[in-house]
CSV table of C-alpha atoms and ligand atoms in Angstrom, one decimal:
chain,number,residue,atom,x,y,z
A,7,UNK,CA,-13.5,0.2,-13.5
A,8,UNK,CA,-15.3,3.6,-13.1
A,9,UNK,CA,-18.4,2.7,-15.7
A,10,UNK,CA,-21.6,3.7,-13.7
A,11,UNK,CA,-24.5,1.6,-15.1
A,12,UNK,CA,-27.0,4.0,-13.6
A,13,UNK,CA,-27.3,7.1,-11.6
A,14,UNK,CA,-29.9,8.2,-9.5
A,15,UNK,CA,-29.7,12.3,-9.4
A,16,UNK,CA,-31.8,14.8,-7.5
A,17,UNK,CA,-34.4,12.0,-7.1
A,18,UNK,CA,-34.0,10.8,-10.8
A,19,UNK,CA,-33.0,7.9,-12.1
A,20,UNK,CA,-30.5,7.6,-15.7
A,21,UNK,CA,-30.0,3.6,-16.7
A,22,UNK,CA,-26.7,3.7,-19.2
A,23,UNK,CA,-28.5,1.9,-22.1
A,24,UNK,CA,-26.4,-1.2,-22.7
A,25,UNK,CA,-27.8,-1.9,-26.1
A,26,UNK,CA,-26.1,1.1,-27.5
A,27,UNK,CA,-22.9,-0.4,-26.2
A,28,UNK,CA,-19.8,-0.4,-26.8
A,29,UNK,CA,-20.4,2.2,-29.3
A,30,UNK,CA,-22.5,4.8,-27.6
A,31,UNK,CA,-22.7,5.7,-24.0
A,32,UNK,CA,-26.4,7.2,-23.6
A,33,UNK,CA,-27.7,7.8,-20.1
A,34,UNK,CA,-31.6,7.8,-20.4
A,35,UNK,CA,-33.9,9.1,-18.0
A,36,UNK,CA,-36.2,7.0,-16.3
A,37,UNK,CA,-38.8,9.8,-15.6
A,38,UNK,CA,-41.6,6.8,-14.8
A,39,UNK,CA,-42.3,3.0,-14.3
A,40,UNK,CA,-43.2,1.8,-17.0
A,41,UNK,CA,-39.8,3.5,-18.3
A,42,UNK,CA,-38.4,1.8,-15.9
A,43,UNK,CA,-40.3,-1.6,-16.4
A,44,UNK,CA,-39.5,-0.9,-20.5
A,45,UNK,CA,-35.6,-0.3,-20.0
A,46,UNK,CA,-35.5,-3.8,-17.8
A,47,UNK,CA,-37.4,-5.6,-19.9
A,48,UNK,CA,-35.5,-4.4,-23.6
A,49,UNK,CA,-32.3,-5.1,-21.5
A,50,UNK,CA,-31.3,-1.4,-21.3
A,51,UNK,CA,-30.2,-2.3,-18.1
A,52,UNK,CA,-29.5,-5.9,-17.5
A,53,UNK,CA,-27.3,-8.5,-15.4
A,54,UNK,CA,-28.9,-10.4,-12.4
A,55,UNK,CA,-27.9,-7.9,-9.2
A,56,UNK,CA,-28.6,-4.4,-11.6
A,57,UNK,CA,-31.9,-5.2,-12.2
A,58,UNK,CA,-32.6,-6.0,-8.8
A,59,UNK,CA,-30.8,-2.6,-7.7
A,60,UNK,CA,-32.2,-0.7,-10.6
A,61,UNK,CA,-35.7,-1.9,-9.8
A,62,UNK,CA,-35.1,-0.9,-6.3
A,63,UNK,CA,-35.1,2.9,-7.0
A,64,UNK,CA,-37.9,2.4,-9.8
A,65,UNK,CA,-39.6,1.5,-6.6
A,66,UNK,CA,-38.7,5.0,-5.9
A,67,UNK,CA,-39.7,6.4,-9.3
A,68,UNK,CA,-43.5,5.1,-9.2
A,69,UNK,CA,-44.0,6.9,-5.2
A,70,UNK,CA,-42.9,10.2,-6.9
A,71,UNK,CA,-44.7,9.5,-10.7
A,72,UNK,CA,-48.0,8.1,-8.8
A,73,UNK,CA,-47.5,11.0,-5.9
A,74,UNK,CA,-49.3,9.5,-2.6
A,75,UNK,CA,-50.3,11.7,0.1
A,76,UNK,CA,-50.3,9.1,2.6
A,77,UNK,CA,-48.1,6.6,4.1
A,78,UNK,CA,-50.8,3.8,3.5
A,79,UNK,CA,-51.4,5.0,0.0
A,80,UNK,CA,-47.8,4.7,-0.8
A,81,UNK,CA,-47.5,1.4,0.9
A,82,UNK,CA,-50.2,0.7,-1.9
A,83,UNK,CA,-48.1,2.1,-4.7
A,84,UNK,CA,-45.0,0.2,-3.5
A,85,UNK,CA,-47.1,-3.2,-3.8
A,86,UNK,CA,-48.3,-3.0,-7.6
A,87,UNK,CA,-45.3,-1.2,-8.7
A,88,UNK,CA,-43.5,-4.1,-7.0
A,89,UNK,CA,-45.3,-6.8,-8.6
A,90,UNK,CA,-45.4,-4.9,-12.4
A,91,UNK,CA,-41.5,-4.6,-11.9
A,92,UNK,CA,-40.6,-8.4,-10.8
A,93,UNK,CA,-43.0,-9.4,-14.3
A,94,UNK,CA,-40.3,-7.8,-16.3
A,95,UNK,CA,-37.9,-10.7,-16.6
A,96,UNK,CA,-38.4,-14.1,-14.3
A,97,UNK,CA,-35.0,-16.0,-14.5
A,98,UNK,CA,-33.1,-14.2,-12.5
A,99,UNK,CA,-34.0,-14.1,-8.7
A,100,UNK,CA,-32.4,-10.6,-7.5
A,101,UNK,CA,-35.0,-9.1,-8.9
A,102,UNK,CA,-37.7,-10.4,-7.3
A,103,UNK,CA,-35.5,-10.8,-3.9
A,104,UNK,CA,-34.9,-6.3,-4.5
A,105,UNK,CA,-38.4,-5.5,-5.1
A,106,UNK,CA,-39.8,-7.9,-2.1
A,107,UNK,CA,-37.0,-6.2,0.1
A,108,UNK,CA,-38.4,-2.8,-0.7
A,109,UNK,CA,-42.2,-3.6,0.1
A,110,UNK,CA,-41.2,-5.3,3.6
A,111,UNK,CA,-39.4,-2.4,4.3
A,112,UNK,CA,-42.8,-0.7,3.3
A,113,UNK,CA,-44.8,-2.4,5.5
A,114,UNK,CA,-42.6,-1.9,8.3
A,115,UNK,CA,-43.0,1.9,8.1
A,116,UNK,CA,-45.6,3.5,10.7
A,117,UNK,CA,-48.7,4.7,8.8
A,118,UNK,CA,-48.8,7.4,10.8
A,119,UNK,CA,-45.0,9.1,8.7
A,120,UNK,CA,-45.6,11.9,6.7
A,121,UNK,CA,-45.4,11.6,2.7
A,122,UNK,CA,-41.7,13.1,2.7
A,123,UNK,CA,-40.4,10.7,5.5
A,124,UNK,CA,-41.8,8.0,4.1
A,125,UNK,CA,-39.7,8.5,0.9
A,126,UNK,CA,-36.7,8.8,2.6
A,127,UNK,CA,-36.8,5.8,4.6
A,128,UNK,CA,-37.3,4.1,1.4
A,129,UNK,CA,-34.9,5.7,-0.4
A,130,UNK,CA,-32.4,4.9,2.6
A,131,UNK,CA,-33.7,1.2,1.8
A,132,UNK,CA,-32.8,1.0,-2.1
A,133,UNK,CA,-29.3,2.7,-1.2
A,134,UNK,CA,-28.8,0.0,1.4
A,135,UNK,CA,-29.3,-2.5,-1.6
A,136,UNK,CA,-27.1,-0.4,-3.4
A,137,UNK,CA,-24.6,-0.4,-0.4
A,138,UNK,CA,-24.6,-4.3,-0.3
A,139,UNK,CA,-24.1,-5.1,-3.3
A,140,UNK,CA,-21.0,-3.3,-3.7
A,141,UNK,CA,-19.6,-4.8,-0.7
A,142,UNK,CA,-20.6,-8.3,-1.9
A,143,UNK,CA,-19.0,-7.9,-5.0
A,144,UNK,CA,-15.8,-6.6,-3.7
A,145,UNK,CA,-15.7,-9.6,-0.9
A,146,UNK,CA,-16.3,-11.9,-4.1
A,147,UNK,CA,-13.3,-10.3,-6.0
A,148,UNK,CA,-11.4,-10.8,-3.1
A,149,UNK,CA,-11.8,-14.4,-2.3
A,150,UNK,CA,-12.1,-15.3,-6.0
A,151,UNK,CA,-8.9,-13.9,-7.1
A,152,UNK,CA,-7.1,-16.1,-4.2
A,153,UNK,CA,-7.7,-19.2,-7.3
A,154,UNK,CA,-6.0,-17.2,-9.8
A,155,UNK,CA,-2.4,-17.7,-10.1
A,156,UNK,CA,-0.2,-15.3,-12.5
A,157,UNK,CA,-0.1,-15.9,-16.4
A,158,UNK,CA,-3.5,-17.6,-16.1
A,159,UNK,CA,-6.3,-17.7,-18.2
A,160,UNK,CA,-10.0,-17.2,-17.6
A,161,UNK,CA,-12.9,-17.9,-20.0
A,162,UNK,CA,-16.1,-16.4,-19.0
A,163,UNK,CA,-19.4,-16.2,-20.9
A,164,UNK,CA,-22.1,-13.3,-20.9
A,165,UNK,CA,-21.4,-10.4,-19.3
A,166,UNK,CA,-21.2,-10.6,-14.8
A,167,UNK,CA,-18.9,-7.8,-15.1
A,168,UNK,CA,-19.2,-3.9,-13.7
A,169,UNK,CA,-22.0,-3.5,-16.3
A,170,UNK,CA,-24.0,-5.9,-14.7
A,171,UNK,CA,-23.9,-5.4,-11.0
A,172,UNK,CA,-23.2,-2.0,-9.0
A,173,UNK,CA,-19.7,-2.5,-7.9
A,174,UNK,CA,-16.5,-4.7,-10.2
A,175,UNK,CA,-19.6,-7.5,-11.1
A,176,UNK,CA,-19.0,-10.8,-9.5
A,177,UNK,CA,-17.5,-13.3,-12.5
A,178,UNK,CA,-14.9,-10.5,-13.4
A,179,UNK,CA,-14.5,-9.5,-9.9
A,180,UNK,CA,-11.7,-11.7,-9.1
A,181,UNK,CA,-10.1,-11.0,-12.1
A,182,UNK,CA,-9.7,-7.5,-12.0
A,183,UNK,CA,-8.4,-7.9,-8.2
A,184,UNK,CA,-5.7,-10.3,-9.8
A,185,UNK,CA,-4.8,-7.3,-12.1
A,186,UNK,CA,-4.8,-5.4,-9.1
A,187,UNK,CA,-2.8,-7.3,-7.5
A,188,UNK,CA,0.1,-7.5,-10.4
A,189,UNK,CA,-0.6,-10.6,-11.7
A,190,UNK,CA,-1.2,-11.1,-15.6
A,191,UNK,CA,-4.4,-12.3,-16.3
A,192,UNK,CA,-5.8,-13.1,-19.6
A,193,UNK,CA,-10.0,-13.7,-20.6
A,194,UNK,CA,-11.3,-15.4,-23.1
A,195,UNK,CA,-14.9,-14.0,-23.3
A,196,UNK,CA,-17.5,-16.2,-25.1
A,197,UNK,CA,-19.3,-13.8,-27.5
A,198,UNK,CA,-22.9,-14.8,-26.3
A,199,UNK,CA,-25.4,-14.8,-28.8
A,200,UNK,CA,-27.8,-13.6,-29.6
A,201,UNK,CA,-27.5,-10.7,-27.6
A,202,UNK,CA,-23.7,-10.3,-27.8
A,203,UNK,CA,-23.5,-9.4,-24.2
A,204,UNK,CA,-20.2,-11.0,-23.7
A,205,UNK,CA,-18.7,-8.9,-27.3
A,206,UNK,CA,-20.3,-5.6,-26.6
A,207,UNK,CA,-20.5,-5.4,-22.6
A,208,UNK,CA,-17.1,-7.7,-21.5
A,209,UNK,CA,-14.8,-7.0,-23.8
A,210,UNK,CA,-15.7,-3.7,-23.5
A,211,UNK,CA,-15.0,-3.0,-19.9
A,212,UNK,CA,-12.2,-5.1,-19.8
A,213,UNK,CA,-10.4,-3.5,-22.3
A,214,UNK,CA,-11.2,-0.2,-20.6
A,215,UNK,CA,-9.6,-1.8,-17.6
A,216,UNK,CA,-6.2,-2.4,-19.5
A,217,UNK,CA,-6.9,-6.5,-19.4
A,218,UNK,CA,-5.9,-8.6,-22.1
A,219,UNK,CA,-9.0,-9.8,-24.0
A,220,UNK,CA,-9.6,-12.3,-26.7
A,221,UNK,CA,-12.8,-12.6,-28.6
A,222,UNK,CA,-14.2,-16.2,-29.2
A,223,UNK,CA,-17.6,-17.1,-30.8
A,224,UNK,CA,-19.6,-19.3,-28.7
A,225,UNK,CA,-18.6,-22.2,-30.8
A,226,UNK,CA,-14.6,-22.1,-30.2
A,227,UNK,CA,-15.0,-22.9,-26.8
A,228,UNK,CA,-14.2,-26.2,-27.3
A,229,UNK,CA,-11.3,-25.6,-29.5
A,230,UNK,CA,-10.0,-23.1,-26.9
A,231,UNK,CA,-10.0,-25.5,-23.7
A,232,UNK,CA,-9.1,-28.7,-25.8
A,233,UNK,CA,-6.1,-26.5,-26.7
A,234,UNK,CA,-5.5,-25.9,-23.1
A,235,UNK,CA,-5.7,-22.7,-23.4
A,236,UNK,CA,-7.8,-21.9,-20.2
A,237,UNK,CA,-6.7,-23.0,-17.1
A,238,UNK,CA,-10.6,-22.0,-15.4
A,239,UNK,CA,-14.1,-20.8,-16.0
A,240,UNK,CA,-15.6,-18.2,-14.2
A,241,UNK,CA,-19.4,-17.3,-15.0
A,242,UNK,CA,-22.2,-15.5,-12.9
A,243,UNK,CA,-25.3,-16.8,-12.3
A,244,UNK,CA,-29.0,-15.2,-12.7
A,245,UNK,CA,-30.6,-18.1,-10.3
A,246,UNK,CA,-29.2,-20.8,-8.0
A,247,UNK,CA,-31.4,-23.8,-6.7
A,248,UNK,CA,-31.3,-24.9,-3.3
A,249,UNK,CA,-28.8,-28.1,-4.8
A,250,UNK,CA,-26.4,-26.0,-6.9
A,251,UNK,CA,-27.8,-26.0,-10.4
A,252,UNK,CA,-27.4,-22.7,-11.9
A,253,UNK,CA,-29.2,-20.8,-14.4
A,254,UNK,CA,-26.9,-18.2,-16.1
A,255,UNK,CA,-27.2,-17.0,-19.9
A,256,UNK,CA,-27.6,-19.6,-22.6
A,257,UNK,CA,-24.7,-20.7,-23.3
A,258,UNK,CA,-22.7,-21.8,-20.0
A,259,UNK,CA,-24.3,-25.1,-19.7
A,260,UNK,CA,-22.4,-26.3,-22.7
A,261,UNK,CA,-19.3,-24.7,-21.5
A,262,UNK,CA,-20.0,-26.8,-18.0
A,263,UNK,CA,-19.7,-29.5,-19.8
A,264,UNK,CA,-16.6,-28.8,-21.8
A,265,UNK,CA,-14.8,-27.8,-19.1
A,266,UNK,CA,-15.4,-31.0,-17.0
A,267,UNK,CA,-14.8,-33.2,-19.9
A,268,UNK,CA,-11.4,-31.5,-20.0
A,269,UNK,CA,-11.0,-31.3,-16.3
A,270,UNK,CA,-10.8,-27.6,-16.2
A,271,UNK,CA,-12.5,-25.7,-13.0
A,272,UNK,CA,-15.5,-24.6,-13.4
A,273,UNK,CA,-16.7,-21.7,-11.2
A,274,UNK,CA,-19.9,-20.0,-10.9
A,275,UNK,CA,-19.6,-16.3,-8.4
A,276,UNK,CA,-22.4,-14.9,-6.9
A,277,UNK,CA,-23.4,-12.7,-4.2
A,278,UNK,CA,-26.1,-13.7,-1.1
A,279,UNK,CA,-29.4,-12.2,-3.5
A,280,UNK,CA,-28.3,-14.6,-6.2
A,281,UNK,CA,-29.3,-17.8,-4.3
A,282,UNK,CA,-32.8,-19.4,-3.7
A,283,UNK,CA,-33.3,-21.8,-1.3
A,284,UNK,CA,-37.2,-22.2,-2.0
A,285,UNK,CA,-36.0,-23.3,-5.5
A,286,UNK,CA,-35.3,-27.4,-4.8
A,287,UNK,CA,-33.6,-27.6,-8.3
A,288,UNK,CA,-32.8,-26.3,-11.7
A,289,UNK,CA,-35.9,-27.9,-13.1
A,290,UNK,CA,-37.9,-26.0,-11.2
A,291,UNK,CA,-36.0,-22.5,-12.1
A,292,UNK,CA,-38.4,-20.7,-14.8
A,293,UNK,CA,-36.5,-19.8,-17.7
A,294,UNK,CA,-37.4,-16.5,-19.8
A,295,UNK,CA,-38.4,-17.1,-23.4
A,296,UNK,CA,-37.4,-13.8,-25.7
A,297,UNK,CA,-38.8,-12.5,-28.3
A,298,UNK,CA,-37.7,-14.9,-32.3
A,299,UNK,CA,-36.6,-11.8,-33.8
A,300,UNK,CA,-33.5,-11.2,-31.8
A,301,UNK,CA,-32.5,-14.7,-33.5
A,302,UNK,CA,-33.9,-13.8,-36.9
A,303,UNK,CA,-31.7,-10.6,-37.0
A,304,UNK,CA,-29.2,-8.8,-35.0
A,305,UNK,CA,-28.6,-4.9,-35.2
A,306,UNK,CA,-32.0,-4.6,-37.4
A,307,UNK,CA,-30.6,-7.0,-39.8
A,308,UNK,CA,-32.0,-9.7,-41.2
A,309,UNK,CA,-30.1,-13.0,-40.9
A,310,UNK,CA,-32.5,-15.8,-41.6
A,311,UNK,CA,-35.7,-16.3,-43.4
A,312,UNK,CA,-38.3,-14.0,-41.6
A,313,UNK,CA,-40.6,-17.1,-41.1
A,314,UNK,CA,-38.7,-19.5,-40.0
A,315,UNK,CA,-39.2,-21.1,-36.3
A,316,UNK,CA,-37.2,-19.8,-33.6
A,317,UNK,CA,-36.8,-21.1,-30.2
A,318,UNK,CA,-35.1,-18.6,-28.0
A,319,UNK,CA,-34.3,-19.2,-24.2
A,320,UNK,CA,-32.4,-16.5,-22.6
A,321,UNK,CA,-31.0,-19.0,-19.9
A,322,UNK,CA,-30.1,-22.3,-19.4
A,323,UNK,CA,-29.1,-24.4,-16.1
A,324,UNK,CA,-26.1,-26.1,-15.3
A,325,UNK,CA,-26.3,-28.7,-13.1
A,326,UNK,CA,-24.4,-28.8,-9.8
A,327,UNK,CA,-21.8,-31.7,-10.5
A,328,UNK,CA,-20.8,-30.1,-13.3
A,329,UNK,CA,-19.5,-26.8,-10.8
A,330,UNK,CA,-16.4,-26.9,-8.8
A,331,UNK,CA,-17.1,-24.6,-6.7
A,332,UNK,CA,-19.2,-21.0,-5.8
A,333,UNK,CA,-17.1,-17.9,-5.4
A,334,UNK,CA,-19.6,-16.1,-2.8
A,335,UNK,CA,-18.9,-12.7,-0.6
A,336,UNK,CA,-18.4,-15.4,2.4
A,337,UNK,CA,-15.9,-17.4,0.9
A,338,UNK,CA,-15.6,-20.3,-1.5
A,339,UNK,CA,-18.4,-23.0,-1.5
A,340,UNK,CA,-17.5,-26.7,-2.3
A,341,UNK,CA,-19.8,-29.5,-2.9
A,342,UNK,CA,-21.7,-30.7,-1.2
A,343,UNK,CA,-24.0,-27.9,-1.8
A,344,UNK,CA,-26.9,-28.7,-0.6
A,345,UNK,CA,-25.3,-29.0,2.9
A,346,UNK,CA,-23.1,-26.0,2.5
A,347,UNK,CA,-25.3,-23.9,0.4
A,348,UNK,CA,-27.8,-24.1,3.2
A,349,UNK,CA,-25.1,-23.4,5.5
A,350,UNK,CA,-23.8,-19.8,3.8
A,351,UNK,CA,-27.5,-18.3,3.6
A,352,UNK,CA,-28.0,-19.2,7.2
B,426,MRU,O1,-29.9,-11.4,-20.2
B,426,MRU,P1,-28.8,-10.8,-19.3
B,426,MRU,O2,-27.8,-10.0,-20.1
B,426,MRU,O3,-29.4,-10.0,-18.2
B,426,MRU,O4,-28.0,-12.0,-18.7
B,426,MRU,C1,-27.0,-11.8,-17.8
B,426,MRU,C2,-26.3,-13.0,-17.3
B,426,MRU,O5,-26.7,-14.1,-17.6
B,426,MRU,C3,-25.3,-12.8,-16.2
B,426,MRU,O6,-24.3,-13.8,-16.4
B,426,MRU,C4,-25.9,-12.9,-14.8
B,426,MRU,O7,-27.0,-12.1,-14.8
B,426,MRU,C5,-24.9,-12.6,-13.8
B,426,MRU,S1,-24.5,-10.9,-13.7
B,426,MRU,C6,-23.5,-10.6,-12.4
């Protein structure tokens, strides 16, 4: 998968806008924070580790928009632009974990650096995030495609793909190793309203990767894996507690539950940045609300009655008995997860 969902280019930054897909392929310039802020809040850019990265270099963005002279004045930059970006969306926690990784690196830095070395010890920083995440989701598609066996078939919901990470994503990271690795592989891909994430972003980059695809609304699940059609579920995850549940896009708790009604695996994959140990459980995960008109209309048409009531969470948790297991850059995690969760971070 070559698609680059951003680019940061003589010290500027272009998000891929991933509303305009699969249609258009429009690199935007970022040219300041609140762009920045604006494109991860709209969901220009979007997916738990990209926002994290992508808010990383806005991090960058803001020292050269807001222009310190000194190191403590950009250490003072850093913090608000820090805490503006991590508003932008709450679910998911590699946001938050980026950003905060950015300002201790800030603090770290002698006061005493002039304006230009302190830029590029920061910009070494967000290219270090950049770095790991890569190499997390390669070590994820590694050890996740170890579970899948030729001819099988994988339903995933949402979109945890290249689109939504820096490297192969982490969900469809195993798959496309299995491709790699000759073995025929075949995803069913939830369509994920409202936002169509899983229509417009997976089967999008799956196709471009040559992998058989096939389209399901949200509501044939269950027809699908009664049928027996899948043999396991792989989704990513935007926040996991410190006892397994799992907040991923609305939508996968109800496929959780499907697949263990029919006994069919259900995997969640996620790199080191995705898990929160100061989070007990999924009740205490906060969930981001969006805005009723992307359930009143889609694509600036009008699909209900303007007025009517809307209740629109962008996530929703699984609970941890429902998972069979995480596929993580160190290897597979089995229950109990609270043990081995705890275990993997250390
Ligand atoms: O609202 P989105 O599109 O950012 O939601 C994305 C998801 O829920 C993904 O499954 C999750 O972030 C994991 S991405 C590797």
């Amino acid at each position: 998968v070559t698609i680059k969902p951003f680019e940061w280019k003589n010290r500027q930054l272009f998000i891929l806008d991933q509303t305009k897909l699969p249609h258009e392929s429009h690199y935007e310039l970022c040219p300041g924070l609140t762009d920045v802020f604006n494109a991860i809040k709209t969901l220009k850019v979007r997916g738990a580790p990209l926002i994290g990265i992508v808010a990383a270099y806005g991090i960058l963005v803001a020292l050269l928009e807001k222009n310190g002279k000194r190191a403590g004045e950009m250490k003072k930059i850093i913090t608000e632009a820090g805490k503006f970006l991590i508003s932008a969306r709450p679910t998911a926690v590699n946001l938050e974990w980026a950003v905060r990784r950015m300002m201790e690196k800030a603090k770290s830095l002698d006061k005493a650096l002039t304006s230009d070395r302190f830029f590029l010890e920061m910009e070494k920083e967000a290219v270090a995030v950049l770095r790991e995440d890569l190499a997390m989701s390669g070590r994820i598609g590694k050890f996740g495609s170890a579970l899948i066996k030729n001819r099988m078939s994988i339903l995933t919901h949402c979109n945890a793909g290249g689109l939504a990470t820096s490297g192969l994503g982490t969900a469809l990271s195993p798959v496309y190793h299995a491709k790699e690795q000759g073995k025929k592989v075949t995803v069913y891909a939830d369509e994920t309203r409202p936002l169509l994430q899983g229509a417009r972003l997976t089967c999008y980059e799956l196709l471009q990767a040559g992998i058989k695809t096939v389209l399901i609304c949200d509501s044939m699940a269950g027809t699908v894996i009664k049928q027996g059609k899948v043999d396991m579920v792989i989704v990513g995850a935007d926040r996991i507690a410190a006892n397994g549940d799992t907040a991923n896009k609305i939508g996968t708790f109800p496929v959780a539950v499907l697949a263990y009604r029919f006994k069919v695996p259900f995997y969640v994959a996620a790199p080191a940045s995705t898990f929160d140990l100061t989070t007990k459980e999924g009740k205490d995960i906060p969930i981001e609300e969006r805005d009723p008109s992307e359930v009143r209309m889609f694509a600036g048409i009008k699909t209900a009655p303007e007025n009517v009531d809307v209740f629109n969470p962008a996530f929703d948790v699984t609970d941890h008995e429902l998972i069979t297991a995480f596929i993580t850059d160190r290897g597979i995690i089995k229950p109990p997860f609270k043990v081995n969760l705890a275990r993997y971070l250390k």
